[in-house]
Amino acid sequence: MQQYVLHSLQQLQAHLSQSRQLYQVVDNHGDAYWQHQAQPPFPVLSQQRPLSSAKSFFFAEQETLYVFDGQFFRETIPKPEPFVLFGVQSCDLMAIHYQDIFFEQDPYYQARRQQALLVGVDCVHPCQNGFCNLVDAGPGVRDNTADLILHPLDDDRWLLIVVTEPGRAALQGLALTPATGHAQNLRSDNLTQCEHEFDDHSYILEGIEKLNRDQAPDAFWQQLAIQCIACSGCTTLCPTCSCYGTQNQAVLQDAPDKPPSQARQVRFWDSCLYEGFQREASLHHPAEQAGERVKRFWYHKFSDDFLPEFGRYGCVGCGRCEQTCPGVIGVHSVMKRIEKDA
Amino acid sequence: MHSLTPTAVRLIDFYDDGEHARHFTFRLLNTASQTTEVQGDWMKAKTGQFFMLCLPSVGEAPFTFTQLPDQHGNFRALVRKIGRVTSALFELEAGQILGAKGPYGKGWPMDQVCNKRVLVVGGGCGLAPLVGVVNQLIEQKTYTQLMVVYGARNRQAKMLRPERSDWQRHIPVFNMIENGDTEPGENESGGTPVDILPTVLGQFDESPDVVLLAGPQAMMFAVAKYLVASGVTEQSIYLSIERRMHCGVRTCGHCYLKDKYVCSDGPTFRWDDLKRYIPAGS
């Protein structure tokens, strides 16, 4: 891997934005959000984890899957311009990697994904609720999840690591200074220091073990589910959640008593915690109890059963579920209770 | 890549079969947008697989084949009017253009069914995914022994009457009416499929080699448990499971069974596998 020292992040941002739409996380009244950045001066990289992950850049919150013109069905695969996600943190990059596997055969996801350049950024301090270090998702960006990696050095300098061929190609024309071994060692030291700064979250590992031994009884999940109001905050913010629903809509109806001449199918983010998620037309409901749905959600995040397919758990340790859950059953709360009560 | 776009089909005709149930015949339409790969997939459909029927502006729903696509692209399904999509379907006239996606999922393990002692048990409209198996075995005479048990809740809920009558000319068919309201001359008994199993097993020369089950989950599980207790191996029992299949390609999440998806890992499962995916009492 080629490694360089950047003396100005602006230089890289300006260069990449010449050939791509550039999106970057910016601070906004205490929260951080992804925003399109059209021209210099570009904002400094936020130290905060954005409230929303990069999920919606590839798996759209709502999109049309096909249209019907009265005779034929036509797919509506998006054709986005090339874009760069600048400064994606390691947990969210791992989530994109996870979604890449899940949506490998989805033409709508892949149409967007193939136009994206991912510039990752190492975290040098733990974020609130974050435990990426326990689930192999951070704090350093993993080599297989980004095209380029940034690491803050000192005096506003950055280490720039080229990971992929698209990453290398994106830098062409940019004058870069090769990095020294010192800069690379500094990255290693900073990441080690960051790992030491994490609070003790060992209850999460113990919770995962108990969950996989099925030591949390149904009554435990039922009790937990009393606090779940099925608001879908956790599944919406979770960067690996991917359940969706579809709806068919009339686009053009010539007369009220005639079938519509044009229609479309729209897909939208759904949540396995909604009561109607699995209910069938016959009203048979295989997960009628809220406890079954809550159990399923946590099982999907931490069960060993998914390791063969994804090579990792479905949780990247971002802690957004804890941050957003009004019922206080985010990952820390749930794992503490499994570790203690189950 | 998966295609999430339906291919156009025409509603050819339909006829009633039991209360709120109809057989529909559809024909695949040759269109420029339909690739030869898609056409090939439809012509390779297997009995026990399903397809998504798409009613523009209404919705999509999964149905099993009662007749696989023939050389003209015609295929059939038995549909019970039970929700929004099926209610809208029952309002349509022949000639209407609809959409269809598929075929999806795993069909019955026909390589393990042919030339064996086969027991088929279906409940209500759950007999639909088994129609193709029984027809094929009878037409090709590829069975050692073949018996069908059909269960319906009441007289009105009986379906697939012509098929069952036809089968009866070749093989034993046991029709069970749960509330006991049997019709004279219809070869029916009062009770559930489980009630007749001792008699059925007694008519097999040896224990059945393969058992195929489809219908309400509670019925299938009761039958499977009885058969295992009677000496049939778990590995020889296959069930077709119903779930809210929504996308057909294991991405929407609605039809999950633990880490499996009914749309792609099923809808047919072996009993010893299925027991690991469905919690007791579901």
Short mmCIF file of C-alpha atoms in Angstrom, two decimals, chain B residues 49-275:
data_model
loop_
_atom_site.label_atom_id
_atom_site.label_comp_id
_atom_site.label_asym_id
_atom_site.label_seq_id
_atom_site.Cartn_x
_atom_site.Cartn_y
_atom_site.Cartn_z
CA GLN B 49 -41.65 -23.47 -5.99
CA PHE B 50 -43.66 -20.26 -5.93
CA PHE B 51 -43.99 -17.02 -7.85
CA MET B 52 -44.96 -13.46 -6.96
CA LEU B 53 -48.07 -12.17 -8.68
CA CYS B 54 -48.02 -8.39 -9.15
CA LEU B 55 -51.21 -6.37 -9.45
CA PRO B 56 -50.20 -2.88 -10.53
CA SER B 57 -51.26 -0.23 -8.02
CA VAL B 58 -52.46 -2.94 -5.61
CA GLY B 59 -49.53 -5.09 -4.51
CA GLU B 60 -47.73 -8.39 -4.81
CA ALA B 61 -48.33 -11.76 -3.18
CA PRO B 62 -46.75 -15.22 -3.41
CA PHE B 63 -48.56 -18.21 -4.91
CA THR B 64 -47.55 -21.75 -5.60
CA PHE B 65 -47.97 -23.45 -8.96
CA THR B 66 -50.71 -26.02 -9.41
CA GLN B 67 -49.48 -26.34 -12.98
CA LEU B 68 -45.98 -25.39 -14.04
CA PRO B 69 -45.47 -23.24 -17.17
CA ASP B 70 -46.07 -25.30 -20.31
CA GLN B 71 -44.58 -24.76 -23.77
CA HIS B 72 -47.07 -21.92 -24.38
CA GLY B 73 -46.07 -20.19 -21.13
CA ASN B 74 -49.37 -21.05 -19.44
CA PHE B 75 -49.34 -21.78 -15.72
CA ARG B 76 -51.96 -22.12 -13.01
CA ALA B 77 -52.42 -21.29 -9.36
CA LEU B 78 -55.10 -21.89 -6.78
CA VAL B 79 -55.87 -18.62 -4.99
CA ARG B 80 -57.94 -18.10 -1.87
CA LYS B 81 -59.48 -14.66 -1.43
CA ILE B 82 -58.07 -13.56 1.87
CA GLY B 83 -56.32 -10.18 1.57
CA ARG B 84 -56.05 -7.03 -0.48
CA VAL B 85 -54.15 -8.51 -3.44
CA THR B 86 -56.31 -11.60 -3.77
CA SER B 87 -59.52 -9.58 -3.39
CA ALA B 88 -58.41 -7.33 -6.24
CA LEU B 89 -57.45 -10.37 -8.30
CA PHE B 90 -60.97 -11.77 -7.94
CA GLU B 91 -62.33 -8.54 -9.43
CA LEU B 92 -60.34 -8.86 -12.65
CA GLU B 93 -61.61 -10.13 -15.98
CA ALA B 94 -59.81 -12.44 -18.37
CA GLY B 95 -57.44 -10.58 -20.67
CA GLN B 96 -56.02 -8.29 -18.00
CA ILE B 97 -52.24 -7.82 -17.98
CA LEU B 98 -50.51 -8.44 -14.66
CA GLY B 99 -46.94 -9.07 -13.57
CA ALA B 100 -45.18 -12.14 -12.25
CA LYS B 101 -41.74 -12.70 -10.74
CA GLY B 102 -40.03 -15.97 -10.14
CA PRO B 103 -39.94 -18.87 -9.91
CA TYR B 104 -38.57 -18.69 -6.39
CA GLY B 105 -37.44 -21.05 -3.68
CA LYS B 106 -36.77 -24.72 -3.44
CA GLY B 107 -39.31 -27.18 -4.72
CA TRP B 108 -40.05 -30.68 -3.50
CA PRO B 109 -37.07 -33.07 -3.61
CA MET B 110 -38.39 -35.01 -6.60
CA ASP B 111 -35.21 -37.06 -6.95
CA GLN B 112 -35.98 -38.54 -3.54
CA VAL B 113 -39.70 -38.95 -4.19
CA CYS B 114 -39.83 -40.97 -7.40
CA ASN B 115 -40.15 -44.75 -7.17
CA LYS B 116 -40.74 -44.65 -3.43
CA ARG B 117 -43.54 -45.25 -0.95
CA VAL B 118 -44.95 -41.72 -0.77
CA LEU B 119 -47.45 -40.23 1.64
CA VAL B 120 -48.89 -36.80 0.78
CA VAL B 121 -50.82 -34.81 3.37
CA GLY B 122 -52.44 -31.48 2.54
CA GLY B 123 -54.74 -29.22 4.48
CA GLY B 124 -57.20 -26.73 2.98
CA CYS B 125 -55.69 -24.81 0.08
CA GLY B 126 -52.35 -26.12 1.34
CA LEU B 127 -52.88 -29.06 -0.98
CA ALA B 128 -52.08 -26.71 -3.89
CA PRO B 129 -48.26 -27.04 -3.77
CA LEU B 130 -48.68 -30.83 -3.74
CA VAL B 131 -50.90 -31.07 -6.82
CA GLY B 132 -47.97 -31.11 -9.22
CA VAL B 133 -46.20 -33.87 -7.29
CA VAL B 134 -49.22 -36.16 -7.19
CA ASN B 135 -50.07 -35.50 -10.85
CA GLN B 136 -46.50 -36.20 -11.93
CA LEU B 137 -46.18 -39.42 -9.95
CA ILE B 138 -49.49 -40.72 -11.26
CA GLU B 139 -48.91 -39.66 -14.88
CA GLN B 140 -45.40 -41.10 -14.98
CA LYS B 141 -46.31 -44.08 -12.75
CA THR B 142 -43.17 -43.38 -10.76
CA TYR B 143 -44.19 -44.56 -7.31
CA THR B 144 -44.08 -47.76 -5.35
CA GLN B 145 -47.02 -46.74 -3.21
CA LEU B 146 -48.76 -43.37 -3.15
CA MET B 147 -51.50 -42.19 -0.81
CA VAL B 148 -53.04 -38.76 -0.28
CA VAL B 149 -54.65 -37.43 2.88
CA TYR B 150 -56.64 -34.23 2.51
CA GLY B 151 -58.06 -32.27 5.41
CA ALA B 152 -60.61 -29.48 5.36
CA ARG B 153 -62.18 -27.63 8.27
CA ASN B 154 -65.70 -27.95 6.90
CA ARG B 155 -67.70 -28.64 3.76
CA GLN B 156 -67.23 -25.12 2.40
CA ALA B 157 -63.46 -25.19 2.84
CA LYS B 158 -62.92 -28.16 0.52
CA MET B 159 -60.84 -27.41 -2.55
CA LEU B 160 -59.31 -29.21 -5.50
CA ARG B 161 -62.31 -31.48 -5.82
CA PRO B 162 -61.69 -32.46 -9.50
CA GLU B 163 -58.05 -33.29 -8.80
CA ARG B 164 -58.86 -35.42 -5.78
CA SER B 165 -61.61 -37.25 -7.66
CA ASP B 166 -59.22 -37.96 -10.51
CA TRP B 167 -56.46 -39.21 -8.19
CA GLN B 168 -58.94 -41.51 -6.48
CA ARG B 169 -59.19 -43.57 -9.66
CA HIS B 170 -55.49 -44.45 -9.27
CA ILE B 171 -54.49 -44.22 -5.60
CA PRO B 172 -56.05 -44.21 -2.13
CA VAL B 173 -57.25 -40.70 -1.17
CA PHE B 174 -58.45 -40.05 2.38
CA ASN B 175 -60.63 -36.95 2.69
CA MET B 176 -61.08 -35.66 6.22
CA ILE B 177 -63.66 -33.07 7.26
CA GLU B 178 -62.76 -31.66 10.65
CA ASN B 179 -66.26 -30.68 11.79
CA GLY B 180 -67.71 -33.99 10.63
CA ASP B 181 -70.03 -32.44 8.02
CA THR B 182 -69.26 -35.04 5.37
CA GLU B 183 -71.10 -35.28 2.05
CA PRO B 184 -72.66 -38.57 0.92
CA GLY B 185 -70.76 -40.26 -1.90
CA GLU B 186 -67.68 -38.12 -1.43
CA ASN B 187 -65.38 -40.67 0.26
CA GLU B 188 -65.02 -38.52 3.35
CA SER B 189 -64.57 -39.14 7.07
CA GLY B 190 -64.98 -36.85 10.02
CA GLY B 191 -61.83 -35.73 11.80
CA THR B 192 -58.41 -34.36 11.09
CA PRO B 193 -55.58 -35.80 8.99
CA VAL B 194 -53.91 -37.01 12.18
CA ASP B 195 -57.01 -39.09 13.02
CA ILE B 196 -56.73 -41.13 9.82
CA LEU B 197 -52.96 -41.67 9.98
CA PRO B 198 -53.12 -45.05 11.81
CA THR B 199 -55.33 -46.38 9.00
CA VAL B 200 -53.15 -44.87 6.29
CA LEU B 201 -49.91 -46.19 7.76
CA GLY B 202 -51.54 -49.60 8.04
CA GLN B 203 -52.13 -49.66 4.27
CA PHE B 204 -48.47 -49.08 3.44
CA ASP B 205 -46.47 -52.27 2.91
CA GLU B 206 -43.72 -50.67 4.96
CA SER B 207 -43.30 -47.30 6.56
CA PRO B 208 -43.46 -44.52 3.90
CA ASP B 209 -40.08 -43.59 2.41
CA VAL B 210 -41.08 -39.98 1.88
CA VAL B 211 -43.80 -37.81 3.37
CA LEU B 212 -44.76 -34.45 1.88
CA LEU B 213 -46.80 -32.02 3.98
CA ALA B 214 -48.41 -28.68 3.17
CA GLY B 215 -51.15 -26.72 4.87
CA PRO B 216 -51.70 -24.95 8.17
CA GLN B 217 -48.55 -25.06 10.27
CA ALA B 218 -50.28 -26.57 13.29
CA MET B 219 -51.66 -29.40 11.16
CA MET B 220 -48.30 -30.11 9.53
CA PHE B 221 -46.48 -30.14 12.84
CA ALA B 222 -49.07 -32.45 14.41
CA VAL B 223 -48.82 -34.84 11.47
CA ALA B 224 -45.02 -34.76 11.49
CA LYS B 225 -44.84 -35.45 15.21
CA TYR B 226 -47.30 -38.33 14.94
CA LEU B 227 -45.39 -39.87 12.04
CA VAL B 228 -42.06 -39.66 13.85
CA ALA B 229 -43.63 -41.25 16.92
CA SER B 230 -44.86 -44.00 14.58
CA GLY B 231 -41.40 -44.78 13.28
CA VAL B 232 -41.11 -42.55 10.20
CA THR B 233 -37.68 -40.92 10.18
CA GLU B 234 -37.46 -37.14 10.52
CA GLN B 235 -35.22 -37.02 7.45
CA SER B 236 -37.98 -38.44 5.25
CA ILE B 237 -40.56 -35.76 6.09
CA TYR B 238 -40.71 -32.54 4.05
CA LEU B 239 -42.94 -29.56 4.73
CA SER B 240 -43.89 -26.51 2.72
CA ILE B 241 -43.90 -23.49 5.02
CA GLU B 242 -45.97 -20.38 4.55
CA ARG B 243 -44.54 -17.00 5.48
CA ARG B 244 -44.90 -13.46 4.29
CA MET B 245 -42.63 -13.80 1.30
CA HIS B 246 -42.26 -10.27 0.07
CA CYS B 247 -39.26 -10.05 -2.25
CA GLY B 248 -38.46 -13.67 -3.13
CA VAL B 249 -34.72 -13.01 -3.12
CA ARG B 250 -33.87 -13.05 0.65
CA THR B 251 -33.30 -9.33 1.07
CA CYS B 252 -36.51 -7.81 2.44
CA GLY B 253 -36.37 -9.82 5.67
CA HIS B 254 -40.08 -10.55 6.17
CA CYS B 255 -39.96 -14.34 5.83
CA TYR B 256 -37.07 -15.07 8.19
CA LEU B 257 -36.79 -18.29 10.19
CA LYS B 258 -33.80 -17.72 12.48
CA ASP B 259 -30.96 -17.20 9.98
CA LYS B 260 -32.90 -18.76 7.09
CA TYR B 261 -35.34 -17.22 4.66
CA VAL B 262 -38.41 -19.14 3.52
CA CYS B 263 -38.32 -17.50 0.09
CA SER B 264 -34.92 -18.91 -0.81
CA ASP B 265 -34.02 -21.60 1.76
CA GLY B 266 -37.60 -22.95 1.49
CA PRO B 267 -40.52 -23.00 1.17
CA THR B 268 -39.89 -26.74 1.43
CA PHE B 269 -37.85 -27.82 4.43
CA ARG B 270 -36.93 -31.16 5.90
CA TRP B 271 -38.54 -31.69 9.27
CA ASP B 272 -35.31 -32.19 11.21
CA ASP B 273 -33.97 -28.92 9.77
CA LEU B 274 -37.17 -26.98 10.25
CA LYS B 275 -37.37 -27.89 13.93
#
